[in-house]
Short mmCIF file of N, CA, C and O in Angstrom, two decimals:
data_model
loop_
_atom_site.label_atom_id
_atom_site.label_comp_id
_atom_site.label_asym_id
_atom_site.label_seq_id
_atom_site.Cartn_x
_atom_site.Cartn_y
_atom_site.Cartn_z
N MET P 154 98.08 84.51 73.52
CA MET P 154 99.47 85.01 73.51
C MET P 154 99.59 86.22 72.58
O MET P 154 100.36 87.11 72.87
N ASN P 155 98.79 86.23 71.55
CA ASN P 155 98.82 87.34 70.62
C ASN P 155 98.32 88.62 71.26
O ASN P 155 98.84 89.70 70.97
N SER P 156 97.37 88.54 72.18
CA SER P 156 96.85 89.76 72.81
C SER P 156 97.88 90.35 73.77
O SER P 156 97.95 91.56 73.95
N VAL P 157 98.71 89.48 74.37
CA VAL P 157 99.74 90.00 75.25
C VAL P 157 100.79 90.75 74.43
O VAL P 157 101.27 91.81 74.80
N TRP P 158 101.13 90.20 73.27
CA TRP P 158 102.10 90.88 72.41
C TRP P 158 101.53 92.22 71.90
O TRP P 158 102.26 93.20 71.82
N ASP P 159 100.22 92.23 71.60
CA ASP P 159 99.60 93.48 71.18
C ASP P 159 99.63 94.54 72.29
O ASP P 159 99.78 95.70 72.02
N LEU P 160 99.48 94.04 73.52
CA LEU P 160 99.55 94.99 74.64
C LEU P 160 100.92 95.64 74.78
O LEU P 160 101.08 96.85 74.88
N PHE P 161 101.96 94.80 74.74
CA PHE P 161 103.33 95.32 74.92
C PHE P 161 103.84 96.08 73.69
O PHE P 161 104.77 96.84 73.80
N SER P 162 103.24 95.88 72.56
CA SER P 162 103.68 96.61 71.35
C SER P 162 102.86 97.89 71.15
O SER P 162 103.16 98.63 70.22
N SER P 163 101.91 98.14 72.02
CA SER P 163 101.08 99.33 71.92
C SER P 163 101.78 100.54 72.50
O SER P 163 102.41 100.47 73.55
N VAL P 164 101.69 101.66 71.82
CA VAL P 164 102.27 102.91 72.32
C VAL P 164 101.51 103.39 73.55
O VAL P 164 102.10 103.92 74.52
N ASN P 165 100.22 103.16 73.60
CA ASN P 165 99.38 103.60 74.72
C ASN P 165 99.83 102.92 76.04
O ASN P 165 99.72 103.50 77.12
N PHE P 166 100.30 101.69 75.93
CA PHE P 166 100.77 100.98 77.13
C PHE P 166 101.97 101.73 77.76
O PHE P 166 102.00 101.92 78.96
N TYR P 167 102.92 102.13 76.94
CA TYR P 167 104.10 102.79 77.44
C TYR P 167 103.81 104.22 77.92
O TYR P 167 104.39 104.71 78.88
N VAL P 168 102.87 104.91 77.25
CA VAL P 168 102.44 106.23 77.71
C VAL P 168 101.77 106.12 79.09
O VAL P 168 102.03 106.92 79.97
N THR P 169 100.98 105.08 79.29
CA THR P 169 100.31 104.87 80.58
C THR P 169 101.35 104.54 81.66
O THR P 169 101.27 105.07 82.77
N ILE P 170 102.30 103.72 81.35
CA ILE P 170 103.34 103.35 82.33
C ILE P 170 104.11 104.58 82.76
O ILE P 170 104.35 104.81 83.95
N ILE P 171 104.52 105.39 81.80
CA ILE P 171 105.28 106.61 82.13
C ILE P 171 104.45 107.62 82.94
O ILE P 171 104.93 108.19 83.92
N SER P 172 103.17 107.77 82.57
CA SER P 172 102.36 108.73 83.30
C SER P 172 102.03 108.25 84.71
O SER P 172 101.88 109.07 85.63
N LEU P 173 101.94 106.94 84.91
CA LEU P 173 101.68 106.45 86.27
C LEU P 173 102.97 106.41 87.11
O LEU P 173 102.89 106.48 88.34
N ALA P 174 104.11 106.29 86.48
CA ALA P 174 105.36 106.21 87.25
C ALA P 174 105.95 107.57 87.57
O ALA P 174 106.82 107.67 88.45
N THR P 175 105.48 108.62 86.92
CA THR P 175 106.05 109.97 87.15
C THR P 175 105.91 110.44 88.62
O THR P 175 106.90 110.91 89.19
N PRO P 176 104.72 110.34 89.24
CA PRO P 176 104.65 110.78 90.64
C PRO P 176 105.53 109.96 91.58
O PRO P 176 106.12 110.49 92.53
N ILE P 177 105.67 108.65 91.28
CA ILE P 177 106.55 107.81 92.12
C ILE P 177 108.00 108.25 91.93
O ILE P 177 108.77 108.30 92.91
N PHE P 178 108.39 108.59 90.73
CA PHE P 178 109.73 109.10 90.45
C PHE P 178 110.01 110.38 91.23
O PHE P 178 111.04 110.55 91.84
N PHE P 179 109.02 111.32 91.18
CA PHE P 179 109.21 112.59 91.90
C PHE P 179 109.32 112.37 93.38
O PHE P 179 110.13 113.00 94.06
N ALA P 180 108.51 111.44 93.93
CA ALA P 180 108.55 111.19 95.37
C ALA P 180 109.91 110.56 95.74
O ALA P 180 110.49 110.87 96.78
N SER P 181 110.42 109.67 94.90
CA SER P 181 111.71 109.06 95.22
C SER P 181 112.84 110.06 95.14
O SER P 181 113.80 110.01 95.93
N MET P 182 112.74 111.00 94.22
CA MET P 182 113.77 112.04 94.15
C MET P 182 113.72 112.95 95.35
O MET P 182 114.77 113.36 95.90
N ALA P 183 112.50 113.27 95.82
CA ALA P 183 112.36 114.09 97.04
C ALA P 183 112.91 113.35 98.26
O ALA P 183 113.59 113.95 99.09
N ALA P 184 112.69 112.04 98.33
CA ALA P 184 113.21 111.24 99.45
C ALA P 184 114.74 111.16 99.36
O ALA P 184 115.40 111.21 100.41
N LEU P 185 115.26 111.07 98.19
CA LEU P 185 116.73 111.03 98.03
C LEU P 185 117.36 112.34 98.46
O LEU P 185 118.38 112.34 99.18
N ILE P 186 116.76 113.46 98.10
CA ILE P 186 117.30 114.76 98.47
C ILE P 186 117.22 114.95 99.99
O ILE P 186 118.19 115.45 100.60
N SER P 187 116.11 114.59 100.59
CA SER P 187 115.99 114.74 102.05
C SER P 187 116.94 113.80 102.76
O SER P 187 117.48 114.12 103.82
N LYS P 188 117.14 112.61 102.22
CA LYS P 188 118.08 111.67 102.87
C LYS P 188 119.51 112.19 102.78
O LYS P 188 120.30 112.08 103.71
N LYS P 189 119.88 112.78 101.63
CA LYS P 189 121.20 113.37 101.48
C LYS P 189 121.40 114.55 102.43
O LYS P 189 122.54 114.81 102.83
N ALA P 190 120.33 115.24 102.75
CA ALA P 190 120.41 116.36 103.71
C ALA P 190 120.45 115.86 105.14
O ALA P 190 120.64 116.68 106.07
N GLY P 191 120.27 114.58 105.36
CA GLY P 191 120.34 114.05 106.73
C GLY P 191 119.02 114.06 107.46
O GLY P 191 119.00 113.94 108.66
N VAL P 192 117.93 114.20 106.73
CA VAL P 192 116.61 114.25 107.35
C VAL P 192 115.77 113.10 106.81
O VAL P 192 115.71 112.85 105.61
N VAL P 193 115.16 112.34 107.72
CA VAL P 193 114.29 111.29 107.30
C VAL P 193 112.88 111.88 107.17
O VAL P 193 112.24 112.24 108.14
N ASN P 194 112.44 112.03 105.94
CA ASN P 194 111.13 112.67 105.68
C ASN P 194 110.17 111.63 105.16
O ASN P 194 110.20 111.25 103.99
N ILE P 195 109.30 111.13 106.05
CA ILE P 195 108.36 110.09 105.61
C ILE P 195 107.01 110.76 105.24
O ILE P 195 106.05 110.05 104.95
N SER P 196 106.94 112.06 105.24
CA SER P 196 105.71 112.74 104.91
C SER P 196 105.64 113.19 103.44
O SER P 196 104.79 113.99 103.10
N ILE P 197 106.52 112.66 102.63
CA ILE P 197 106.56 113.07 101.23
C ILE P 197 105.26 112.73 100.49
O ILE P 197 104.70 113.55 99.76
N GLU P 198 104.79 111.51 100.72
CA GLU P 198 103.53 111.10 100.04
C GLU P 198 102.35 111.92 100.50
O GLU P 198 101.53 112.35 99.69
N GLY P 199 102.28 112.20 101.77
CA GLY P 199 101.21 113.01 102.32
C GLY P 199 101.25 114.45 101.78
O GLY P 199 100.23 115.04 101.45
N THR P 200 102.47 114.99 101.68
CA THR P 200 102.63 116.34 101.10
C THR P 200 102.17 116.35 99.64
O THR P 200 101.48 117.29 99.22
N MET P 201 102.50 115.33 98.90
CA MET P 201 102.11 115.26 97.47
C MET P 201 100.57 115.14 97.36
O MET P 201 99.97 115.75 96.48
N LEU P 202 99.98 114.35 98.26
CA LEU P 202 98.52 114.17 98.20
C LEU P 202 97.79 115.45 98.55
O LEU P 202 96.80 115.82 97.91
N VAL P 203 98.25 116.14 99.59
CA VAL P 203 97.61 117.41 99.98
C VAL P 203 97.77 118.46 98.90
O VAL P 203 96.83 119.19 98.55
N SER P 204 98.95 118.51 98.28
CA SER P 204 99.20 119.46 97.21
C SER P 204 98.32 119.15 96.02
O SER P 204 97.76 120.07 95.37
N ALA P 205 98.18 117.88 95.68
CA ALA P 205 97.29 117.50 94.56
C ALA P 205 95.85 117.85 94.82
O ALA P 205 95.14 118.35 93.94
N LEU P 206 95.40 117.65 96.05
CA LEU P 206 94.01 118.00 96.40
C LEU P 206 93.78 119.49 96.32
O LEU P 206 92.80 119.95 95.76
N VAL P 207 94.72 120.25 96.91
CA VAL P 207 94.58 121.72 96.87
C VAL P 207 94.65 122.22 95.44
O VAL P 207 93.87 123.10 95.03
N GLY P 208 95.52 121.64 94.63
CA GLY P 208 95.64 122.03 93.23
C GLY P 208 94.38 121.76 92.48
O GLY P 208 93.92 122.58 91.67
N ALA P 209 93.76 120.60 92.69
CA ALA P 209 92.50 120.26 92.03
C ALA P 209 91.36 121.17 92.46
O ALA P 209 90.57 121.61 91.62
N ILE P 210 91.27 121.47 93.74
CA ILE P 210 90.20 122.34 94.23
C ILE P 210 90.33 123.75 93.67
O ILE P 210 89.39 124.30 93.14
N PHE P 211 91.53 124.31 93.75
CA PHE P 211 91.70 125.70 93.28
C PHE P 211 91.69 125.81 91.77
O PHE P 211 91.25 126.81 91.22
N SER P 212 92.10 124.75 91.09
CA SER P 212 92.00 124.74 89.64
C SER P 212 90.54 124.73 89.21
O SER P 212 90.14 125.40 88.24
N SER P 213 89.73 124.01 89.96
CA SER P 213 88.30 123.97 89.68
C SER P 213 87.61 125.30 90.04
O SER P 213 86.74 125.76 89.33
N LEU P 214 88.04 125.91 91.16
CA LEU P 214 87.42 127.15 91.58
C LEU P 214 87.71 128.31 90.61
O LEU P 214 86.83 129.12 90.30
N PHE P 215 88.95 128.38 90.14
CA PHE P 215 89.35 129.48 89.30
C PHE P 215 89.27 129.15 87.80
O PHE P 215 89.52 130.00 86.94
N ASN P 216 88.94 127.91 87.46
CA ASN P 216 88.89 127.45 86.07
C ASN P 216 90.22 127.72 85.37
O ASN P 216 90.25 128.12 84.19
N SER P 217 91.31 127.51 86.05
CA SER P 217 92.62 127.76 85.50
C SER P 217 93.62 126.75 86.06
O SER P 217 93.75 126.58 87.27
N ALA P 218 94.32 126.10 85.15
CA ALA P 218 95.33 125.13 85.55
C ALA P 218 96.52 125.81 86.25
O ALA P 218 97.12 125.26 87.16
N ILE P 219 96.83 127.03 85.77
CA ILE P 219 97.97 127.75 86.34
C ILE P 219 97.69 128.10 87.80
O ILE P 219 98.58 127.95 88.66
N MET P 220 96.47 128.51 88.12
CA MET P 220 96.11 128.84 89.51
C MET P 220 96.18 127.57 90.38
O MET P 220 96.60 127.61 91.53
N GLY P 221 95.78 126.44 89.80
CA GLY P 221 95.87 125.16 90.53
C GLY P 221 97.31 124.81 90.86
O GLY P 221 97.63 124.37 91.97
N ILE P 222 98.22 125.03 89.88
CA ILE P 222 99.63 124.74 90.11
C ILE P 222 100.22 125.68 91.16
O ILE P 222 100.99 125.27 92.04
N ILE P 223 99.84 126.94 91.09
CA ILE P 223 100.34 127.95 92.08
C ILE P 223 99.91 127.55 93.47
O ILE P 223 100.71 127.54 94.41
N PHE P 224 98.62 127.26 93.64
CA PHE P 224 98.12 126.94 94.99
C PHE P 224 98.62 125.58 95.46
O PHE P 224 98.86 125.38 96.66
N ALA P 225 98.85 124.65 94.53
CA ALA P 225 99.44 123.36 94.94
C ALA P 225 100.87 123.54 95.41
O ALA P 225 101.26 122.90 96.38
N THR P 226 101.59 124.41 94.76
CA THR P 226 102.99 124.71 95.17
C THR P 226 102.99 125.36 96.54
O THR P 226 103.80 124.99 97.39
N ILE P 227 102.09 126.31 96.75
CA ILE P 227 101.98 126.94 98.08
C ILE P 227 101.66 125.94 99.16
O ILE P 227 102.22 125.95 100.26
N ALA P 228 100.73 125.02 98.85
CA ALA P 228 100.35 124.00 99.84
C ALA P 228 101.56 123.08 100.15
O ALA P 228 101.76 122.74 101.33
N GLY P 229 102.31 122.71 99.15
CA GLY P 229 103.48 121.88 99.35
C GLY P 229 104.54 122.56 100.21
O GLY P 229 105.12 121.95 101.08
N VAL P 230 104.74 123.83 99.93
CA VAL P 230 105.72 124.60 100.70
C VAL P 230 105.24 124.73 102.17
O VAL P 230 106.06 124.57 103.08
N LEU P 231 103.95 124.97 102.38
CA LEU P 231 103.47 125.07 103.73
C LEU P 231 103.58 123.78 104.49
O LEU P 231 103.91 123.75 105.67
N MET P 232 103.30 122.65 103.80
CA MET P 232 103.48 121.35 104.45
C MET P 232 104.93 121.11 104.83
O MET P 232 105.22 120.60 105.90
N GLY P 233 105.86 121.50 103.96
CA GLY P 233 107.28 121.36 104.26
C GLY P 233 107.69 122.25 105.40
O GLY P 233 108.51 121.87 106.25
N LEU P 234 107.14 123.45 105.46
CA LEU P 234 107.47 124.36 106.57
C LEU P 234 106.95 123.82 107.92
O LEU P 234 107.63 123.97 108.95
N ILE P 235 105.78 123.23 107.90
CA ILE P 235 105.24 122.64 109.11
C ILE P 235 106.14 121.51 109.59
O ILE P 235 106.48 121.39 110.78
N PHE P 236 106.59 120.65 108.62
CA PHE P 236 107.50 119.56 108.98
C PHE P 236 108.80 120.11 109.51
O PHE P 236 109.36 119.61 110.51
N ALA P 237 109.34 121.14 108.86
CA ALA P 237 110.62 121.70 109.29
C ALA P 237 110.50 122.36 110.64
O ALA P 237 111.39 122.22 111.48
N LEU P 238 109.43 123.08 110.89
CA LEU P 238 109.21 123.70 112.16
C LEU P 238 109.12 122.66 113.28
O LEU P 238 109.72 122.83 114.34
N ALA P 239 108.41 121.61 113.02
CA ALA P 239 108.25 120.56 114.05
C ALA P 239 109.56 119.86 114.32
O ALA P 239 109.86 119.57 115.48
N THR P 240 110.32 119.54 113.31
CA THR P 240 111.53 118.74 113.54
C THR P 240 112.73 119.60 113.96
O THR P 240 113.56 119.15 114.75
N ILE P 241 112.86 120.82 113.44
CA ILE P 241 114.06 121.60 113.71
C ILE P 241 113.86 122.49 114.94
O ILE P 241 114.67 122.48 115.87
N LYS P 242 112.80 123.26 114.97
CA LYS P 242 112.60 124.19 116.08
C LYS P 242 112.06 123.51 117.32
O LYS P 242 112.50 123.77 118.45
N LEU P 243 111.07 122.61 117.17
CA LEU P 243 110.44 121.97 118.32
C LEU P 243 111.13 120.66 118.74
O LEU P 243 110.73 120.05 119.71
N LYS P 244 112.14 120.24 117.95
CA LYS P 244 112.97 119.06 118.25
C LYS P 244 112.13 117.77 118.41
O LYS P 244 112.38 116.93 119.25
N THR P 245 111.07 117.64 117.57
CA THR P 245 110.33 116.44 117.61
C THR P 245 111.02 115.36 116.74
O THR P 245 111.91 115.65 115.94
N ASN P 246 110.63 114.12 116.92
CA ASN P 246 111.19 113.02 116.18
C ASN P 246 110.72 113.10 114.72
O ASN P 246 109.55 113.33 114.46
N GLU P 247 111.64 112.91 113.79
CA GLU P 247 111.30 113.00 112.38
C GLU P 247 110.31 111.91 111.94
O GLU P 247 109.48 112.17 111.06
N ILE P 248 110.39 110.77 112.52
CA ILE P 248 109.52 109.68 112.13
C ILE P 248 108.10 109.91 112.68
O ILE P 248 107.14 109.68 112.02
N LEU P 249 108.04 110.33 113.94
CA LEU P 249 106.72 110.52 114.54
C LEU P 249 106.10 111.86 114.17
O LEU P 249 104.89 112.01 114.21
N GLY P 250 106.94 112.82 113.77
CA GLY P 250 106.64 114.17 113.37
C GLY P 250 105.25 114.54 113.34
O GLY P 250 104.61 115.46 113.21
#
């Protein structure tokens, strides 16, 4: 029982919880914004994963975290544009998109 108390009283425990919950929080905020706009966007997680992969690759290629963030942002925008083009212009179903 003492080890459980030590776990919950540790600062590292709460830092880990916050760092693991941050991407989930951002995804839920993106889903909330798209739902308020009247669009069902189920590709939020995929967009985040592609952006993270592109960011890691370009950050490694250029040895710069800033370049990784820039290319990850560009990848996220392109994924959003593909989704928007498919659903708005081509009139595809948002769920099947």
